[in-house]
Structures are given as C-alpha cells and as structure tokens.
PDB file of C-alpha atoms in Angstrom:
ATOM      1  CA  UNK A  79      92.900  78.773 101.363  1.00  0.00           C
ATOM      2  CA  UNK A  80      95.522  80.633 101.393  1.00  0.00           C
ATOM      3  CA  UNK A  81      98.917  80.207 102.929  1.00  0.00           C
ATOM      4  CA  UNK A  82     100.491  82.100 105.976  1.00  0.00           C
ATOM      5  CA  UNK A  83     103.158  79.880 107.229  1.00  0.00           C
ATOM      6  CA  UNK A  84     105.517  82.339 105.100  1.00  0.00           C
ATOM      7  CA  UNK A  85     108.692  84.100 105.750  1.00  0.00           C
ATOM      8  CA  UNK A  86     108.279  87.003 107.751  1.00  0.00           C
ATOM      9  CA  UNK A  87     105.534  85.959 109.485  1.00  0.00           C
ATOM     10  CA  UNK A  88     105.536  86.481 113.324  1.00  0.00           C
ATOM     11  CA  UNK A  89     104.870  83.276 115.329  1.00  0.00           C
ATOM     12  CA  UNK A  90     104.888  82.138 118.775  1.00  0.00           C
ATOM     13  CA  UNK A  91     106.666  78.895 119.898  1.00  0.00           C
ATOM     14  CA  UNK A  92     104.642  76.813 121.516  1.00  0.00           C
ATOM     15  CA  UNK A  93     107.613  73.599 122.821  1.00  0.00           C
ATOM     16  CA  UNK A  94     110.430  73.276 123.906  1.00  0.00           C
ATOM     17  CA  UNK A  95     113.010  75.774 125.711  1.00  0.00           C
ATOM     18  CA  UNK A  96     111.548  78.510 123.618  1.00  0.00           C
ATOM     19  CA  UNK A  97     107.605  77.945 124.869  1.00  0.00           C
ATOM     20  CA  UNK A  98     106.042  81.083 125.132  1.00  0.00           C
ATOM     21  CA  UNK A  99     108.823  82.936 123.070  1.00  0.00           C
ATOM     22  CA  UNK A 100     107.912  85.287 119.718  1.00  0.00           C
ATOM     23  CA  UNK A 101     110.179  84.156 116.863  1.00  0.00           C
ATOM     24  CA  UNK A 102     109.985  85.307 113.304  1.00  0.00           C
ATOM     25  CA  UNK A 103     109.710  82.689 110.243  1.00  0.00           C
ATOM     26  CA  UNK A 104     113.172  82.950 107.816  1.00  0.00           C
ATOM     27  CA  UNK A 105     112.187  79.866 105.929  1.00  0.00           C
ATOM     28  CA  UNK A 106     109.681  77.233 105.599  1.00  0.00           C
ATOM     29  CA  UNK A 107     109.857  73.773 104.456  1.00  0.00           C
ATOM     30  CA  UNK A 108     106.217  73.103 103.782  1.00  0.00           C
ATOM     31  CA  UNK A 109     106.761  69.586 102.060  1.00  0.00           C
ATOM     32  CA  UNK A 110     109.828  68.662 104.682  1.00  0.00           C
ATOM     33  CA  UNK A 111     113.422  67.173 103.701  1.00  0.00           C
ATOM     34  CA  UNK A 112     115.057  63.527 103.870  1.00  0.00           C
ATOM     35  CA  UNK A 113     116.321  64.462 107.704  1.00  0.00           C
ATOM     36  CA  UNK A 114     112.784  65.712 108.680  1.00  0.00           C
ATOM     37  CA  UNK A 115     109.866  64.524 107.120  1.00  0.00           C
ATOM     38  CA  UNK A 116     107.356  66.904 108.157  1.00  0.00           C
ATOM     39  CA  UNK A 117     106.380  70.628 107.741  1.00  0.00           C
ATOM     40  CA  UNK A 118     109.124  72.868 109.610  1.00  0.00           C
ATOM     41  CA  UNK A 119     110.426  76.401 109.588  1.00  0.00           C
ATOM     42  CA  UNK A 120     113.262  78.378 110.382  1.00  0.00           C
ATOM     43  CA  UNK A 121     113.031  80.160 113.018  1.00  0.00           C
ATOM     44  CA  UNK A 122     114.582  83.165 114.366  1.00  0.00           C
ATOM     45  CA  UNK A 123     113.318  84.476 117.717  1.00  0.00           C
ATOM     46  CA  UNK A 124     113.406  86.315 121.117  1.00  0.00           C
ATOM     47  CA  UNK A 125     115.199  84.509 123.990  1.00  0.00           C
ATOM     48  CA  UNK A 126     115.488  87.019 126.389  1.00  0.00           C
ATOM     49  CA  UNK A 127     113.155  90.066 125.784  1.00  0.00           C
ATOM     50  CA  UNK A 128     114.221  93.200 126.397  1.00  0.00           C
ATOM     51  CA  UNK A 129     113.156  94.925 129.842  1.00  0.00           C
ATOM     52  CA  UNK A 130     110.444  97.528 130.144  1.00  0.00           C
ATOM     53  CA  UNK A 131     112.482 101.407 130.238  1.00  0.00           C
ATOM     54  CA  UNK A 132     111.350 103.585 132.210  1.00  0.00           C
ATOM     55  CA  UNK A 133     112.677 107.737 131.801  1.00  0.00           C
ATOM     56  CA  UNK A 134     114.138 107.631 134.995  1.00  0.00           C
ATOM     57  CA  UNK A 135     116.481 105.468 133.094  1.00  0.00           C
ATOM     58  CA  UNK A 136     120.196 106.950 132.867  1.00  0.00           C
ATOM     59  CA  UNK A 137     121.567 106.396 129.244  1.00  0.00           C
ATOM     60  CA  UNK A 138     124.046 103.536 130.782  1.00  0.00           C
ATOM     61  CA  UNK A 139     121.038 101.586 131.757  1.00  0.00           C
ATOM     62  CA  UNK A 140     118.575 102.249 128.902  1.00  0.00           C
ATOM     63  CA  UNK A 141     121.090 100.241 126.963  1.00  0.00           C
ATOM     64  CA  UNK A 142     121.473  97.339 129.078  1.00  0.00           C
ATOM     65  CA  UNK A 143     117.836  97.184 129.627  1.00  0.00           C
ATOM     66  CA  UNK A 144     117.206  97.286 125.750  1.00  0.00           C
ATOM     67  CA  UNK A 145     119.302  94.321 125.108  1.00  0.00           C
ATOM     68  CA  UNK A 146     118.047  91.227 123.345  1.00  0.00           C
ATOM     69  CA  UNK A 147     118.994  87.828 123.141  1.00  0.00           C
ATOM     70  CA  UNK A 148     118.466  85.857 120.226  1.00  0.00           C
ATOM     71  CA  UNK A 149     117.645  81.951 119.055  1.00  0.00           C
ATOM     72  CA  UNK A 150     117.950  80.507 115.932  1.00  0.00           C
ATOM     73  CA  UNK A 151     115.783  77.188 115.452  1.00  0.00           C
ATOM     74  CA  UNK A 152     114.276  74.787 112.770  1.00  0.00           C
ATOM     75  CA  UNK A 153     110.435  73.860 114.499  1.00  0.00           C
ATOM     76  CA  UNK A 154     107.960  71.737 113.664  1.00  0.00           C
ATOM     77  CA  UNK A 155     104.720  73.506 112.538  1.00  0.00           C
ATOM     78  CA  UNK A 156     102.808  71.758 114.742  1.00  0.00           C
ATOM     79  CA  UNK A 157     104.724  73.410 117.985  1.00  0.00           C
ATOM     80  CA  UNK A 158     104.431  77.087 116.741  1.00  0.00           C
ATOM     81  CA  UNK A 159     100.903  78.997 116.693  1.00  0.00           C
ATOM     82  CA  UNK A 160     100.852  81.278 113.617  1.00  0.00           C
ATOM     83  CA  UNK A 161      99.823  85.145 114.711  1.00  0.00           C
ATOM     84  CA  UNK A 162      98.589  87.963 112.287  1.00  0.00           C
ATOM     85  CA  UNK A 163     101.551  89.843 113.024  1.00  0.00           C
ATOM     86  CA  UNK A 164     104.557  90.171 110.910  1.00  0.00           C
ATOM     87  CA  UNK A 165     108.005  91.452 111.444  1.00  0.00           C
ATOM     88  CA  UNK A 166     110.128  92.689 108.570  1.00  0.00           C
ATOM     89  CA  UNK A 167     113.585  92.654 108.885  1.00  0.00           C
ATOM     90  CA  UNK A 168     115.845  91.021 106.515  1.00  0.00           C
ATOM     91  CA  UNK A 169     117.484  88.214 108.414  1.00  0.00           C
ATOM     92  CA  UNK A 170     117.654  85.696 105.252  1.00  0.00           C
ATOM     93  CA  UNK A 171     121.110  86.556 104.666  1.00  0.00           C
ATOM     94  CA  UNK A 172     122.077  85.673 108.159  1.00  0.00           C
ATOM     95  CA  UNK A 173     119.776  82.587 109.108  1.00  0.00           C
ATOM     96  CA  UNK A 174     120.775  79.793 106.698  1.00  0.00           C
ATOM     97  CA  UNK A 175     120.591  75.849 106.633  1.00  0.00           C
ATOM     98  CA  UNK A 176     124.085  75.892 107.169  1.00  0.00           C
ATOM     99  CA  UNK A 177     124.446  78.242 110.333  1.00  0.00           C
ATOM    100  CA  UNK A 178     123.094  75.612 112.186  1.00  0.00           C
ATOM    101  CA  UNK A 179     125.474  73.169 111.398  1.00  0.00           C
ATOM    102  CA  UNK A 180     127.978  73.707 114.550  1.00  0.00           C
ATOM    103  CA  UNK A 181     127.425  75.048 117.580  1.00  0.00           C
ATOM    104  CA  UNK A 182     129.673  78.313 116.454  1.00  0.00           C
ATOM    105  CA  UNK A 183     128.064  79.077 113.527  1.00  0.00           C
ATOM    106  CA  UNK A 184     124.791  79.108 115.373  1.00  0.00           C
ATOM    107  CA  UNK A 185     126.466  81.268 117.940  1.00  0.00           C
ATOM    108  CA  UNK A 186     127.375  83.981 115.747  1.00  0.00           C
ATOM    109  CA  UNK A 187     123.874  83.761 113.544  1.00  0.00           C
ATOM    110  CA  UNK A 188     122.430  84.279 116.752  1.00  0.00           C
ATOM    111  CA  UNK A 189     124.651  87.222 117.790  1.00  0.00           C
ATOM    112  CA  UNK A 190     123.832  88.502 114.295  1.00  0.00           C
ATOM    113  CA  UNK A 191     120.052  88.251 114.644  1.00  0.00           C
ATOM    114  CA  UNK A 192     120.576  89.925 118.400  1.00  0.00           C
ATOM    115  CA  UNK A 193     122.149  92.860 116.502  1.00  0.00           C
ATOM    116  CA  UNK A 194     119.739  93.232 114.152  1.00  0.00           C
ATOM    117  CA  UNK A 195     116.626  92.689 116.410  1.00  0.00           C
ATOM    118  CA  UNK A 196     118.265  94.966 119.079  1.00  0.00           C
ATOM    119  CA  UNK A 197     118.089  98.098 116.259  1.00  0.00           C
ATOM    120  CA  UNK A 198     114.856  97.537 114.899  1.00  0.00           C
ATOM    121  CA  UNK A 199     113.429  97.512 119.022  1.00  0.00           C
ATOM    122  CA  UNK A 200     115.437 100.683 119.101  1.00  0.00           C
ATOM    123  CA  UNK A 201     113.456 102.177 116.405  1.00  0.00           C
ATOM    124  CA  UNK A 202     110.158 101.322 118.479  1.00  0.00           C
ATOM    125  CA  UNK A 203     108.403  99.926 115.686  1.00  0.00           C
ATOM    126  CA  UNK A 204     107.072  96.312 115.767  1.00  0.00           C
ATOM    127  CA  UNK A 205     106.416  97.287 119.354  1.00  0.00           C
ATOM    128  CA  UNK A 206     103.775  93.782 119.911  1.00  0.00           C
ATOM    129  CA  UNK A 207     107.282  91.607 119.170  1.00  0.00           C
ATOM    130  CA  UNK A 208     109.220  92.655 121.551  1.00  0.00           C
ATOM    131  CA  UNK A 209     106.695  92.670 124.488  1.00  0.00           C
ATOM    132  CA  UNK A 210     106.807  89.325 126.260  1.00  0.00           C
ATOM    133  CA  UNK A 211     104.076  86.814 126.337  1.00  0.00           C
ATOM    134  CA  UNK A 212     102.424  86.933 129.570  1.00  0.00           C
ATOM    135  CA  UNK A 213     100.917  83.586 130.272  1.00  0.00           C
TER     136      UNK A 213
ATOM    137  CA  UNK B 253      65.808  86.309 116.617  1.00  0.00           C
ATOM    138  CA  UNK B 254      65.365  84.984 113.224  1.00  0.00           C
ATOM    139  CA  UNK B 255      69.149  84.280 111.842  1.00  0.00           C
ATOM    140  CA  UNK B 256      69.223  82.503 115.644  1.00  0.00           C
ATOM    141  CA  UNK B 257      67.005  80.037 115.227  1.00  0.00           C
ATOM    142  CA  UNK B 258      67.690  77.546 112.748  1.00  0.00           C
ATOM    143  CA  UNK B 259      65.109  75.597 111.504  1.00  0.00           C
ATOM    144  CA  UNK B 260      64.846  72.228 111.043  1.00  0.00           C
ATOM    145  CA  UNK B 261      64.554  72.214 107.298  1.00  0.00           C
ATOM    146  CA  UNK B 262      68.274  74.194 106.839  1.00  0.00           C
ATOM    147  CA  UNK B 263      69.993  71.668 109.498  1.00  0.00           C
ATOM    148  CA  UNK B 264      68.559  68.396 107.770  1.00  0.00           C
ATOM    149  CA  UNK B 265      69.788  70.281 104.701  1.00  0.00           C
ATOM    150  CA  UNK B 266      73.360  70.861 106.365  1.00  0.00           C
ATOM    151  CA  UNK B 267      72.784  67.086 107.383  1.00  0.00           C
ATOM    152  CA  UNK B 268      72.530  66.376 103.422  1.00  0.00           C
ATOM    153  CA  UNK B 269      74.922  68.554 101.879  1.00  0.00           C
ATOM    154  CA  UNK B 270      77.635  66.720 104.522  1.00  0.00           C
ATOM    155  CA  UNK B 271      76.609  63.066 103.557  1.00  0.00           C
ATOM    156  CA  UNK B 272      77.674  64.012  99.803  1.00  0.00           C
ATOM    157  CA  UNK B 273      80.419  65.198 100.790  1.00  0.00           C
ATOM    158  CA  UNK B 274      81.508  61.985 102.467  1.00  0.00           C
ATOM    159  CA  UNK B 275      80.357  60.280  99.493  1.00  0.00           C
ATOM    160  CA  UNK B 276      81.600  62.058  97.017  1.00  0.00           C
ATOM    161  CA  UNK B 277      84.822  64.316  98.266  1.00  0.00           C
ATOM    162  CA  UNK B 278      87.369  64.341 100.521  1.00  0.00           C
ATOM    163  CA  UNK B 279      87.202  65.496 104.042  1.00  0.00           C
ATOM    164  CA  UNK B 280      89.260  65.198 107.366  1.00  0.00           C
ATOM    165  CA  UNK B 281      88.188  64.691 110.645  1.00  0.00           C
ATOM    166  CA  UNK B 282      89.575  66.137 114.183  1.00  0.00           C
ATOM    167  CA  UNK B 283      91.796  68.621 115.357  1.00  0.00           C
ATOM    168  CA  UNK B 284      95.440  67.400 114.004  1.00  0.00           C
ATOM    169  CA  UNK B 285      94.302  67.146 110.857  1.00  0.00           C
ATOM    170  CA  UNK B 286      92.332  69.738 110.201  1.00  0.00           C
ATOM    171  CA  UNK B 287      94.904  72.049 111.435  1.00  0.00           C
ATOM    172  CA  UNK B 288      97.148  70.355 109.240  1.00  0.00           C
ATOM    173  CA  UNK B 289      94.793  71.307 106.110  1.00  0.00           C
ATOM    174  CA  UNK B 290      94.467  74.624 107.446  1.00  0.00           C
ATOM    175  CA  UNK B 291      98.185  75.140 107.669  1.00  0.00           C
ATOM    176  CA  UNK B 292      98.956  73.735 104.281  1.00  0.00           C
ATOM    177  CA  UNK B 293      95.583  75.570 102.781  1.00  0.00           C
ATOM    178  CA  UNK B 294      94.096  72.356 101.617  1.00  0.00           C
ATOM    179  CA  UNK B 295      90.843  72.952 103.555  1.00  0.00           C
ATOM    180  CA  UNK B 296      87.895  74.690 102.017  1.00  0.00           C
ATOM    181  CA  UNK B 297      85.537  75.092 104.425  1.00  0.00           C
ATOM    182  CA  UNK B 298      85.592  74.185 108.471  1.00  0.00           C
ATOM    183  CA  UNK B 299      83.143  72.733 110.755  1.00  0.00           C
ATOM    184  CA  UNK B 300      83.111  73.158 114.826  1.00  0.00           C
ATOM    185  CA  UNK B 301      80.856  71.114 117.130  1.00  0.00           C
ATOM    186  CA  UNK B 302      78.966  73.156 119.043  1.00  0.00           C
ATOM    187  CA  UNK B 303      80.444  71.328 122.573  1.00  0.00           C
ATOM    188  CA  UNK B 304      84.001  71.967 121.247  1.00  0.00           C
ATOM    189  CA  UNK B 305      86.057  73.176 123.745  1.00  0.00           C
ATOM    190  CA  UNK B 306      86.014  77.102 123.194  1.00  0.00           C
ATOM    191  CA  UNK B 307      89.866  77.555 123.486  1.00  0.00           C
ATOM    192  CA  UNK B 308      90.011  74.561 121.134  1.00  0.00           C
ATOM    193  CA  UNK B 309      87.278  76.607 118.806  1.00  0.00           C
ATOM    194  CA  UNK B 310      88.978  79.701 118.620  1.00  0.00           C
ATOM    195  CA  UNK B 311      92.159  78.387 117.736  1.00  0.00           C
ATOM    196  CA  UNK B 312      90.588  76.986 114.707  1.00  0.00           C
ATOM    197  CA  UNK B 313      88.663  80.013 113.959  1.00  0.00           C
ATOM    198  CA  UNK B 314      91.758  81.943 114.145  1.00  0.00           C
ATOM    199  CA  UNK B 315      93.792  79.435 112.135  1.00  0.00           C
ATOM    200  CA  UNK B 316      90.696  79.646 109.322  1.00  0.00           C
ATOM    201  CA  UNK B 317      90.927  83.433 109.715  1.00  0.00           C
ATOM    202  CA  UNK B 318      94.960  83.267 108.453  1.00  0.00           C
ATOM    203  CA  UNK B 319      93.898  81.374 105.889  1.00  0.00           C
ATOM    204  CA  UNK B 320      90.666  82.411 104.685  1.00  0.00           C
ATOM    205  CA  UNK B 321      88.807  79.478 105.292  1.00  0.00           C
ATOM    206  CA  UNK B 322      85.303  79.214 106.085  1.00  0.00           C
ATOM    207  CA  UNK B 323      84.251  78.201 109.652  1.00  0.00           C
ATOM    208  CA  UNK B 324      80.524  76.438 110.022  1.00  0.00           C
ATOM    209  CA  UNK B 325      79.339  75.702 113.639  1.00  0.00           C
ATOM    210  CA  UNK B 326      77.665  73.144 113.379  1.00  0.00           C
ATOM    211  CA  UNK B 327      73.736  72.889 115.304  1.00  0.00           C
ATOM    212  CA  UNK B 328      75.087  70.128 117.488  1.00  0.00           C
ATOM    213  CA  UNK B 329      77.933  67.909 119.555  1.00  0.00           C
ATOM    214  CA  UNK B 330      80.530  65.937 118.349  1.00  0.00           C
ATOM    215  CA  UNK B 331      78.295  62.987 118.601  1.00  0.00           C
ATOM    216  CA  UNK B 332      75.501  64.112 116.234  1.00  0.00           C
ATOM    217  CA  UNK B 333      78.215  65.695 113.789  1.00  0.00           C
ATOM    218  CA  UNK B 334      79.971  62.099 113.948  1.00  0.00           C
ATOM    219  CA  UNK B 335      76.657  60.750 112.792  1.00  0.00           C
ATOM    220  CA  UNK B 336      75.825  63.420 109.987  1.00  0.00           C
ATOM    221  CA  UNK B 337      79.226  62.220 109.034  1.00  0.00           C
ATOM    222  CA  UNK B 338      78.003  58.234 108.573  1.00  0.00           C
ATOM    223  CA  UNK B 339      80.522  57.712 111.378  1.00  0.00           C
ATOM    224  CA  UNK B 340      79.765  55.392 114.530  1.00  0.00           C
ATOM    225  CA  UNK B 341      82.634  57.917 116.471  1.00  0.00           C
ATOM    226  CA  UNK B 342      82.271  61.194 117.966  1.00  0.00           C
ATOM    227  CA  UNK B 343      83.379  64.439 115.516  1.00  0.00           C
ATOM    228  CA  UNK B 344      83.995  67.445 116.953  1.00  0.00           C
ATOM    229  CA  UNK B 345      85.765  69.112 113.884  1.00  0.00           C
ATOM    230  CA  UNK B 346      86.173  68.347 110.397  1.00  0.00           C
ATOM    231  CA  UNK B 347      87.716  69.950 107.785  1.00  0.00           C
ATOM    232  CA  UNK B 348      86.435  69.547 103.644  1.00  0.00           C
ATOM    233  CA  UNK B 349      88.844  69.517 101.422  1.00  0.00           C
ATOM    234  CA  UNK B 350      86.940  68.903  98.138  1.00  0.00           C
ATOM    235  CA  UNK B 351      83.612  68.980  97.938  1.00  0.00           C
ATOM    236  CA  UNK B 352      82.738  66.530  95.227  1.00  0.00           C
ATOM    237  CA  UNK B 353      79.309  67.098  94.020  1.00  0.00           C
ATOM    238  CA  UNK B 354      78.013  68.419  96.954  1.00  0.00           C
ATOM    239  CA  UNK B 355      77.403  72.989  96.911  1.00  0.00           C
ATOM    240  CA  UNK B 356      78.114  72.879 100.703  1.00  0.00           C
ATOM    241  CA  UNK B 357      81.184  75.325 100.164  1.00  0.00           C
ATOM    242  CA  UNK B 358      78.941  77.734  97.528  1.00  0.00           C
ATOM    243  CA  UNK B 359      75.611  77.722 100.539  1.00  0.00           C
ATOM    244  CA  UNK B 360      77.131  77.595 104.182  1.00  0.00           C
ATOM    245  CA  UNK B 361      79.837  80.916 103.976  1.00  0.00           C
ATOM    246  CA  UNK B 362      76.744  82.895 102.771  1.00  0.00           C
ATOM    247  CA  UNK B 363      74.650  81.930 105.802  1.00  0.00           C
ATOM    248  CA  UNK B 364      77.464  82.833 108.262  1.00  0.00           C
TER     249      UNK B 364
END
C-alpha cells in the first residue's frame, strides 16, 4: 500500500532497445496524459555501462573505460521491473517533457545525464547501478 | 511441524473469508492486474496459487514487498483458488482491493 514507482527510484527496463538496461525514474505519470493513456515514467538510464578497471589501468585508459552513455525515455510501467535500489542524483532539471521533443534536445539531455552519471560512477558510490545486468 | 500443516478448519475458513470478499468487496484476478494494483497501491492484501510459476511468484512477492502488501499462498492450484473464488476459471493470483465486510486483511498477515 504504499507507492514506489517514485522519482529516484532505480528500475530496470524490461522492452525495447533498452531491455536489460538500469535507468533511474525522473518523473512519473501515474494517472497518464491525453497522448498516453496509461501509467508511464521518465526515464533516464544506462546505455552503455561503463567497463570493469582494472589497476593495471594507465590514467588515459581508466577514463575511457569509465565512460557512460546515457538514454533518456518515457516507458510504460508495465515494461520496467521496479528494484529496491535508488539512485540520487538530481537530474530533474535536465530531463524534462520538453527535451524529448526533437531529436537534439534529446541529444544534449542525454549528453547531460552522461555527464552527470559519469561523476557520480567516479565517486564509486551507487556501485549496484553501474554494474551491468548479466542475464 | 505445526505452523506447516494447515488444518482443514483454517483453509475452509480462508475458503469463507474469500467468498465475502467476492460478495461484498472488490478484488482482481491474475497477473496484469494485480500487478497493476500493486503498482498503483490499490491492493491490500495478495494471494499466490500454490502451482504458480515460482519466477512468476517471486515477482509478485517482490512487487508486494515495494509496496507493503500482504502476500497469502494460498493451500492450493489455480483451479481450487478459481473455485474458492465462485469462479468456473482457473485463478492463480488475485489481488483484494477492499475487503467489504469480510476481516480477511485483519486475520491472514498475522498467520504469515
């Protein structure tokens, strides 16, 4: 009884290109809108995770290695499986209704959310996110 | 042993308790929509089959774990949970949403 499709919470994607991938809920839309009638979130998740480092690692590599790419997505609540985990970063300001308008606006939410992701990997907390799925 | 073996008088009870429910409040039955309850925290309590596929079970139980939601498992298939529900179809998960007169919410998280 009590709700924990909220922002912040750390879900997996379960359709789509993004199967398998951890995203992080920006926004739900629990009763739906005109456009989609059904509950939906905004998503904003891994693409490409980064790679495992290793400390045989020179500096040069460490930092491609650590390098994330980023999606930003409205799903369907049915395709996403809710975990216990959550991830706090503040991505609201970022990951609006209206970045996904055009394809560049998505682009550079995305590139934003990268950024963002990439520093809080970095930091080596949230450590469960940023390990892929193996499945 | 003892919390094993359920007697006969507490699963007729169950039996009871659920018919009330049907009568009286609202309920859903199968997997879409009691995840759907789940997800939207209409649900109150949760009840399994006990020949519901376990990957299928421990999704719900982990959904009703988010949530807070009871989870029953019921003392028998789909088809004898379909027909402590009145229905003439097989049940292998239902979700209740409000009681009505019935105390099955207030009696079956104790048990567990």
């Amino acid at each position: 009884m009590v709700k924990f499709l909220k922002p912040n919470k750390a879900v997996i994607v379960l359709q789509g290109r993004y199967a398998g991938r951890k995203a992080v809920i920006i926004r739900s839309f629990d009763e739906g809108t005109r456009d989609r009638p059904y509950g939906h979130c905004l998503v904003a998740g891994i693409a490409k995770y980064p790679k495992k480092v290793i400390r045989k690692d020179s500096a040069k590599k460490t930092a491609k290695k650590s390098r994330v790419k980023a999606f930003v997505k409205l799903v369907n609540y049915t395709h996403i499986m809710p975990t216990r985990y959550t991830l706090d970063v503040d991505l609201k300001d970022v990951v609006n209704l209206e970045a996904l308008q055009s394809r560049d606006k998505k682009v550079t939410a995305a590139k934003e959310v990268k950024a963002r992701l990439e520093e809080r990997f970095k930091t080596g907390k949230n450590r469960w996110f940023f390990t892929k799925l193996r499945f | 042993m003892v919390a094993a073996k359920k007697t006969k008088k507490t699963h007729e009870s169950i039996n009871n308790r659920l018919a009330l429910v049907v009568k009286s409040g609202k309920y859903t039955l199968g997997y879409k929509t009691v995840l759907r309850t789940l997800r939207t925290s209409k649900a109150k309590l949760i009840i399994i089959s006990n020949n519901c596929p376990p990957l299928r079970k421990s999704e719900i139980e982990y959904y009703a774990m988010l949530a807070k939601v009871g989870v029953h498992h019921f003392n028998g298939n789909n088809v004898d949970l379909g027909t402590a529900c009145g229905k003439y179809y097989r049940v292998s998960c239902l979700g209740i949403i409000d009681p009505g007169d019935s105390d099955i919410i207030k009696t079956l998280p104790g048990e567990q």
